[in-house]
Amino acid sequence: MTQSVLSLRGIGKRFGAVQALTDIDFDVRPGEVVALVGDNGAGKSTLVKIISGVYGPDAGTIEVDGKQVEIHGPRAAQALGIATVFQDLALADNLDVVANLFLGQETTRAGALDEETMEARSWELLRQLSAKIPSVRIPIASLSGGQRQTVAIARSLVGSPKVVLLDEPTAALGVAQTAEVLNLIERLRDSGLGVVVISHNMADVQAVSDRIYVLRLGRNAAEFAIEDVTTEQLVAAITGASDNVVAARRARSTDAAAPAASTKEETR
Amino acid sequence: MTQSVLSLRGIGKRFGAVQALTDIDFDVRPGEVVALVGDNGAGKSTLVKIISGVYGPDAGTIEVDGKQVEIHGPRAAQALGIATVFQDLALADNLDVVANLFLGQETTRAGALDEETMEARSWELLRQLSAKIPSVRIPIASLSGGQRQTVAIARSLVGSPKVVLLDEPTAALGVAQTAEVLNLIERLRDSGLGVVVISHNMADVQAVSDRIYVLRLGRNAAEFAIEDVTTEQLVAAITGASDNVVAARRARSTDAAAPAASTKEETR
Amino acid sequence: MSFADRTDERLIDDNSPRALWGNLVRRLRSGDLGMIPVVVGLIVIWIVFYAMNSRFLSSRNLVQLSLDSATIGMISVGIVLVLLLGEIDLSVGSVSGLSGAVLAVLLVYLGWPLPAAILAALCTGLVIGMLYGVLCTRFGVPSFVITLAGLLAFLGLQLLTLGKNGTVNLPGESALIAFANFTFLPPWASYALAVAIGAVYFLARLRTIRRRAAANLSAPSVRSAVIRAVVLIAAVALVAWYLNLDRGIGAMPLLWVGVIIGMDFLLRRTTWGRHVYAVGGNAEAARRAGINVNRVYISVFALCSTFAALGGVLAAARLQSVSQTSGGTDTNLMAIAAAVIGGTSLFGGRGSVYSALFGMLVLQSITSGLNLIGVDAFVRYMVTGGVLVLAVTIDSLSRQARKSSGSG
Amino acid sequence: MSFADRTDERLIDDNSPRALWGNLVRRLRSGDLGMIPVVVGLIVIWIVFYAMNSRFLSSRNLVQLSLDSATIGMISVGIVLVLLLGEIDLSVGSVSGLSGAVLAVLLVYLGWPLPAAILAALCTGLVIGMLYGVLCTRFGVPSFVITLAGLLAFLGLQLLTLGKNGTVNLPGESALIAFANFTFLPPWASYALAVAIGAVYFLARLRTIRRRAAANLSAPSVRSAVIRAVVLIAAVALVAWYLNLDRGIGAMPLLWVGVIIGMDFLLRRTTWGRHVYAVGGNAEAARRAGINVNRVYISVFALCSTFAALGGVLAAARLQSVSQTSGGTDTNLMAIAAAVIGGTSLFGGRGSVYSALFGMLVLQSITSGLNLIGVDAFVRYMVTGGVLVLAVTIDSLSRQARKSSGSG
Amino acid sequence: ACGSNGGGSDSGDSGDGATIALLLPETKTTRYESFDKPLFEAKVKELCADCKVNYLNADQDAAKQQQQAESALTDGASVLVLDPVDGKAATSIVKSAQSSDVPVVAYDRFIEGADYYISFNNERVGEMQGEALVEATGDKGDILMLNGSPTDPNAAQFKKGAHSVLDKSNLNIVGEYDNPDWSPDNAQKFTSSQFNKIDPGSLAGVYAANDGQAGGVFAAFRAEGGDAVPPITGQDAELAAIQRIVAGQQYMTVYKPIKLEAEQAAELAVNLATGKDVSGTSDFEGVPSYILDPISVTKDNVKDTVVADGFYQVEDICTAEYADACAAAGLS
Ligand SMILES: Nc1ncnc2c1ncn2[C@@H]1O[C@H](COP(=O)(O)OP(=O)(O)OP(=O)(O)O)[C@@H](O)[C@H]1O
Ligand SMILES: Nc1ncnc2c1ncn2[C@@H]1O[C@H](COP(=O)(O)OP(=O)(O)OP(=O)(O)O)[C@@H](O)[C@H]1O
Ligand SMILES: [Mg+2]
Ligand SMILES: [Mg+2]
């Protein structure tokens, strides 16, 4: 078994009166896609923000490539090779698509911004993700939700990271774009990066990940290898009960609409 | 066939150099769930914003209950019985959950805000949606993505609308919360409201809707009754081609992982 | 744990008395303290000046401080409102000067009765504020520019109103002057006031506790309400006692603090106040929620200018005259600075009217302390600047702690 | 339609000459006009004053206007930078006064050579700005408060520096005074300048066109570049010709406009400028993108104070003396107002340094026009306020049109 | 209820001498901080070694001055020497002080009801400026008039005094300007803008209410390139103005022998504080007064006035820049 590229031990985080994370352990190995699932407010995004240096943890240690590190801010995380797509996207609304894509990693020529190269490269990146963006010279504020998300994902491809953290990358994406992002994740894995994906879509999670961590109410609730878990087991681990509302809906709908079932799989 | 509660004809909207919507027709009847699907940037949210008075249309007419109306702003839309959950949520970050839930429709007692009643009712609404929100007295800014979305959806239940527009209501929601929202949509339909749902999740769309409109690049691309459409047809209508990336992925994965298929259906 | 709002297992239950202390320490460390840092800054300033001149904390000087703070402090209340919307009003100085001029001219030259003259002065402010609100909402002119224009235009109008003779002295025996300078609560009334405040506080809290319990929500204990009410009464009574050693609690400061308490109630406990915060936090969200944003704007600007006019009337009363300099010099800057120093954000949606109270006290304490010490102008400027930075740094450091602990 | 950026079928292709006109009309109607509304406001003001006194548009008065605008206009350039971050600097007046005082004292009392004295004056500004930046980023004190404190502290320092004699006259034959008052471009140089500007513009544009074509991106036609360059040359030459009827293009206004063009380049075409806009638009996003936000803050505050210091040096040169009033009165307000009137947002991330140019010209035109007409003080104040509102309303109405058409 | 409790009267704690409060109006002209205050303090020290002077400056803000007066009373001042921002409004300060049995000396500007008054007459200053201008121009031609701030009550008095002379003369005022905050900058801009209407060479003279503005006016003339300037008036005898006068760049300034005024005030204040008798006053509008005469300073009498009084040293005036002019004017 290869060494973890990222490894967390005993991470804890408190916000005011809420203990958001308690004693979290988490490992990512190179060439592996790790899914992080859990109910709303389980603490997934908080964990991602701790890894990417947005928050400092209250407790616990972080190791990158086996060396213990302190991540003092997003710059430090980037220097360690951690690229992140945040759930709230973190784009500058007043800048255009090109400026956002290359923010902090601008291409220059003789000291001045090389707009042409950046624009041409933007179109390439966006086309890779099947983005339907009419112009890259309009401010991000005027893009649709999915377009913004595509830009945020494309951002993470601009540098050369070791670990990519994707916090609900496909939430606002259309069917084609989702499929492209799943393809992208597989490409990243194949090129030896560690990938962490957060998603509420069990089909997507099961389609791309190698290992799944489940968080519940800020604690490690379960860890599964992809081979030996079913959707039911996952949902039960997330909600903390096997007789949950999802199971109830499924029971009802399979009664009613059994024939269509097999065609819907993996299309979100 | 009952009269449409909401009916659009020939709607067009231009933003700068982009023709976002061209000649859109759209109808919703009472007691009906209409799904609006389309690729990213197809113009779905723009259409919703036109109906809810956020933007004025450049062309076309809107009828509510058979009477032609001009919707001059969100207040006017609300007065016409149109409640909306926006994709960008539109919550006031500095206010707490209770304040956001009742914004514009506060409960008062002798002129002063009746905080206790509002708070108790908030817990009720949130529990209905299986929200995992630790406290309703913290500012919205400190909630997780899914928690915020749940609050936005709960907002639309305060009040008594005729039509409810839900713009990607389940994008950030966990599996249990998604199931609750689908249940909610069914309850709204059963009580005779017109419901418009936008979603990129074909499984969800097919599970709850009666009719499906497909937008492509700002135009009406297709309209289906739920009975006579398959996922493949929908995806083809959205992407504009039947040999799309989604179909390609599916082909690959069914080759590889055929056995697990039937268990994943309808869990996102 | 049967309360509706206490079901989440991640919530740290902090109702035990021991936890209360731990909670306070945690809040101190995380900076989640509301007004406390400003108050600490104020106390530090007081101690320093006391060390340099013990008369600084004499009853007489504190009474003086309360009288001096009330005029611009009243203007600052309006500024807080405007800042809550994320707007600004640069013209409060001119508006206060103009309303003072209107008052003086009506009273002295035209012989109007006092109440009518005061009303006219306040209406001047009201009309100006509504004009701002309309310009701001209908034409979308940024408030910075309209009120800058107002600053100039109403200064012109003030000069015009005062006419060639300039300074107008108000009649010395006027009730207004007596109100601003010589009217103080008699000692018994001040203690009665303390008890009344405590009682109102207790009853309001008791009612909340009852109603929360009825709605199956967690509620603080009645005991804690009793303790808080008693502490409140004691604090107010102590202040009253100390001020009573000199002239006592002045009518004008009392009006000021009363207005602040009243505005705080309006902002926190009424629909209008809720809407002000909502518009300031996210105007588009407020609009989509069906709030009449224009009405909120107009009402806030109208209130702000009216408070400016009221401040102008009080300033005229206190100075017993109105001149071309009334409302000039630093009035604008002081009024805005008080609100900001007190912790109200310039970007809207965050703050409280109490910032006008504490911010003004900070500014006025510095001025008063330096007056007592008596230094050269350049030293005075430099020290004022330095003390200001220090006082606000305490606040900012605690805010920063809050931010890095993720709760802001 | 083989260009990478022209593949979306919803894009309305507007390269045909006929569409260009339609496009302009649409832009006019939708208000997507950048600086045009301010310029229109300026033209309206000019026409009105011209109607009242035809000397207003005489070469002589325009030369005067250019000289009068340059000093505070230079300060306003720095203000634009700070506003782009969403911060403010209230102390530019004091800083300019202080740097003027440093200059004068070093030059006159201590007999330093001119370049050394100027350098020391600018360094004063630089150090102050870095101090602000550090306080702002390390302690998180709001810039409104630090710079308010600076306003006072550096005024104190200015008084201290000038010492007991107050006003210092600069040596009359100093090169600095000559630069600010008597140095004008000779006619041939002004026309050469026009051609040079046009040529640089054309070459830059040509290079962009070539590079875009090489990157398979749509590019404007070379013809359009030629037309624009010719129009530019003609416009600059026309201005030069008209000003040459009097003294010509002054060195100081030229420096000012040069600085503006240079800063505009830095802001739009360098990494640093990009980061300034990013931090102003969304500081948290910028931080998460790995931008060193603190460094951006410090550099911007340092630049702002340095421009303030430069403005102070120019003001001293123009007035040929420095006194306690230097940098006082309305300097702060004028500098900030110019930026805001020119269209830079107070909330960060939106605006351009050209707003300092046009905003200052608007303000200075009003002052100059009223000086020519010669009116009573109160009329002056009222008219200034009124004209200001009018000028900005034109801008705001067009912005509003843009908003309601959904493109803002 | 006001005077009844003894906040002010617990001042005389044993041993300490009396406190004298000196309240001055502003910091933008040098005279207050550079001359009035130090001269006053020195004289007090000389007359009464334990007396303490509490110096306060109101930055041109009447409300602030009122607060400062109250602070001074709190601090136990036994005399207020008050140079009011607004003489008319200051009556309320006088009343407040008198109700605490603290006498008020109106310093430099008149206050109705004050116990004593020491001053140069403001209107007289304006008159002297006007008279000098009439004389220098030979009573004919066009002049500009730059008054003080429209928001400064004292500026109105200078303006009134000047008009009383100029309106009767044959001079023709072609442009008049009330300068906000007395700013030299604005003075320069206004003057330059007038050159659109009037050739700078054809102006007979300029009335500038104070030296700061005179400096701005001069800068405007010099920016026109010509070294010839018409007569410009001034006030305050600032060092920069004296230098300009020596160099022929300004015609006159009004010098108030501040030393006399400040020392007289110090003596009076010490007498009042220590309960000694006061004598030698004349009556001015019912107030016992010491009225001093301002002096018009031109190139001819620089030596006999500001230099002779020790107001400025010759070295101060005759910096390298002005050495030649000084020599020509007989200053060395
Ligand atoms: N800045 C903050 N201040 C206070 N509480 C916070 C803050 N950020 C997160 N929380 C709380 O921490 C908990 C975990 O939030 P987090 O965003 O990590 O959830 P999540 O697992 O990403 O949920 P989702 O699936 O909805 O995105 C939530 O209860 C949230 O209210
Ligand atoms: N305010 C605006 N200004 C300019 N263009 C806009 C604006 N709003 C939307 N658009 C453009 O209109 C098109 C449609 O956007 P819309 O938000 O309606 O898409 P959508 O169908 O909701 O997409 P998604 O699935 O990603 O939410 C997009 O190309 C977008 O760039
Ligand atoms: Mg999350
Ligand atoms: Mg959308």
Short mmCIF file of C-alpha atoms in Angstrom, two decimals, chain C residues 53 55 58 60-61 64 68-69 71-72 109 155 159 164-170 172 181-182 184 244-248 315 318-325 328-331 364 367-368 370-378 380-381, chain E residues 1-2 5-13 27-28 33 37 41 52-64 66-68 70-76 85-86 88-93 95-96 100 112 150-153 156:
data_model
loop_
_atom_site.label_atom_id
_atom_site.label_comp_id
_atom_site.label_asym_id
_atom_site.label_seq_id
_atom_site.Cartn_x
_atom_site.Cartn_y
_atom_site.Cartn_z
CA ASN C 53 -5.71 64.57 35.95
CA ARG C 55 -10.60 65.75 37.95
CA SER C 58 -15.07 63.98 38.92
CA ARG C 60 -18.73 67.51 37.45
CA ASN C 61 -16.68 66.45 34.48
CA GLN C 64 -20.22 67.82 31.50
CA ASP C 68 -21.31 67.56 25.53
CA SER C 69 -21.93 64.15 23.99
CA THR C 71 -25.81 66.97 20.66
CA ILE C 72 -23.60 65.32 18.09
CA TYR C 109 -36.83 87.41 14.23
CA LEU C 155 -24.75 75.26 4.10
CA LEU C 159 -26.09 81.31 5.42
CA LYS C 164 -26.34 89.40 6.98
CA ASN C 165 -26.20 89.58 10.72
CA GLY C 166 -24.89 86.08 11.17
CA THR C 167 -24.96 84.90 14.75
CA VAL C 168 -28.36 84.90 16.39
CA ASN C 169 -28.52 84.61 20.17
CA LEU C 170 -31.50 82.67 21.48
CA GLY C 172 -31.72 83.52 27.45
CA ASN C 181 -28.35 73.50 30.15
CA PHE C 182 -30.10 73.65 33.46
CA PHE C 184 -31.48 67.79 35.61
CA ASN C 244 -26.03 63.43 41.56
CA LEU C 245 -22.93 64.49 43.47
CA ASP C 246 -22.81 67.22 40.88
CA ARG C 247 -25.86 68.41 39.00
CA GLY C 248 -27.21 64.95 38.23
CA ALA C 315 -26.76 72.21 19.76
CA ARG C 318 -26.75 74.23 24.35
CA LEU C 319 -24.70 76.98 22.72
CA GLN C 320 -27.60 79.39 23.24
CA SER C 321 -26.99 80.79 19.80
CA VAL C 322 -26.79 79.87 16.15
CA SER C 323 -24.18 81.13 13.74
CA GLN C 324 -22.64 80.36 10.38
CA THR C 325 -20.31 77.90 12.09
CA GLY C 328 -19.71 73.12 10.59
CA THR C 329 -16.17 72.01 11.19
CA ASP C 330 -16.08 68.48 12.47
CA THR C 331 -19.75 67.79 13.02
CA GLN C 364 -15.85 63.08 23.69
CA THR C 367 -11.56 65.68 23.73
CA SER C 368 -12.51 66.33 27.30
CA LEU C 370 -7.14 66.68 26.47
CA ASN C 371 -9.03 69.85 27.35
CA LEU C 372 -8.36 69.20 31.02
CA ILE C 373 -4.69 68.58 30.43
CA GLY C 374 -4.34 71.56 28.15
CA VAL C 375 -1.73 70.90 25.49
CA ASP C 376 -0.49 72.51 22.30
CA ALA C 377 -2.62 72.07 19.24
CA PHE C 378 -0.20 69.78 17.48
CA ARG C 380 -3.64 67.47 20.84
CA TYR C 381 -4.10 66.39 17.23
CA ALA E 1 -29.32 74.51 40.12
CA CYS E 2 -26.18 75.23 38.26
CA ASN E 5 -22.60 72.58 43.84
CA GLY E 6 -18.96 73.29 44.12
CA GLY E 7 -17.24 71.49 41.26
CA GLY E 8 -15.31 74.62 40.45
CA SER E 9 -14.69 75.83 43.93
CA ASP E 10 -12.80 72.80 45.15
CA SER E 11 -10.05 74.13 42.97
CA GLY E 12 -7.99 75.82 45.54
CA ASP E 13 -6.47 72.70 47.08
CA THR E 27 -4.77 76.88 14.91
CA LYS E 28 -4.75 77.80 11.27
CA GLU E 33 0.21 79.21 19.08
CA LYS E 37 0.20 81.58 24.02
CA GLU E 41 2.44 82.10 29.60
CA LYS E 52 -0.79 77.54 36.15
CA VAL E 53 -1.97 78.33 32.63
CA ASN E 54 -4.43 75.91 31.05
CA TYR E 55 -4.28 76.47 27.33
CA LEU E 56 -7.11 75.39 25.05
CA ASN E 57 -7.70 75.88 21.36
CA ALA E 58 -11.11 75.47 19.77
CA ASP E 59 -10.18 74.81 16.14
CA GLN E 60 -12.68 77.38 14.90
CA ASP E 61 -15.62 75.53 16.46
CA ALA E 62 -17.90 77.49 18.79
CA ALA E 63 -19.41 74.39 20.36
CA LYS E 64 -15.96 73.00 21.09
CA GLN E 66 -18.00 76.05 24.98
CA GLN E 67 -16.93 72.56 26.03
CA GLN E 68 -13.42 73.78 26.64
CA GLU E 70 -16.65 74.10 30.84
CA SER E 71 -13.59 71.87 31.11
CA ALA E 72 -11.57 74.81 32.32
CA LEU E 73 -14.18 75.57 34.94
CA THR E 74 -14.18 71.91 35.96
CA ASP E 75 -10.44 72.09 36.26
CA GLY E 76 -10.87 74.92 38.72
CA VAL E 85 -14.60 81.83 17.98
CA ASP E 86 -17.85 83.70 17.78
CA LYS E 88 -21.69 87.04 19.89
CA ALA E 89 -22.31 83.42 20.80
CA ALA E 90 -19.73 83.52 23.57
CA THR E 91 -22.09 85.38 25.88
CA SER E 92 -23.35 82.01 27.06
CA ILE E 93 -19.85 81.06 28.14
CA LYS E 95 -22.78 83.72 31.82
CA SER E 96 -21.82 80.21 32.74
CA SER E 100 -19.44 80.08 39.00
CA GLU E 112 -20.92 91.40 25.41
CA PRO E 150 -18.36 83.24 5.13
CA THR E 151 -18.69 80.92 8.10
CA ASP E 152 -16.36 82.95 10.32
CA PRO E 153 -18.19 85.70 12.21
CA ALA E 156 -17.71 89.75 8.53
#
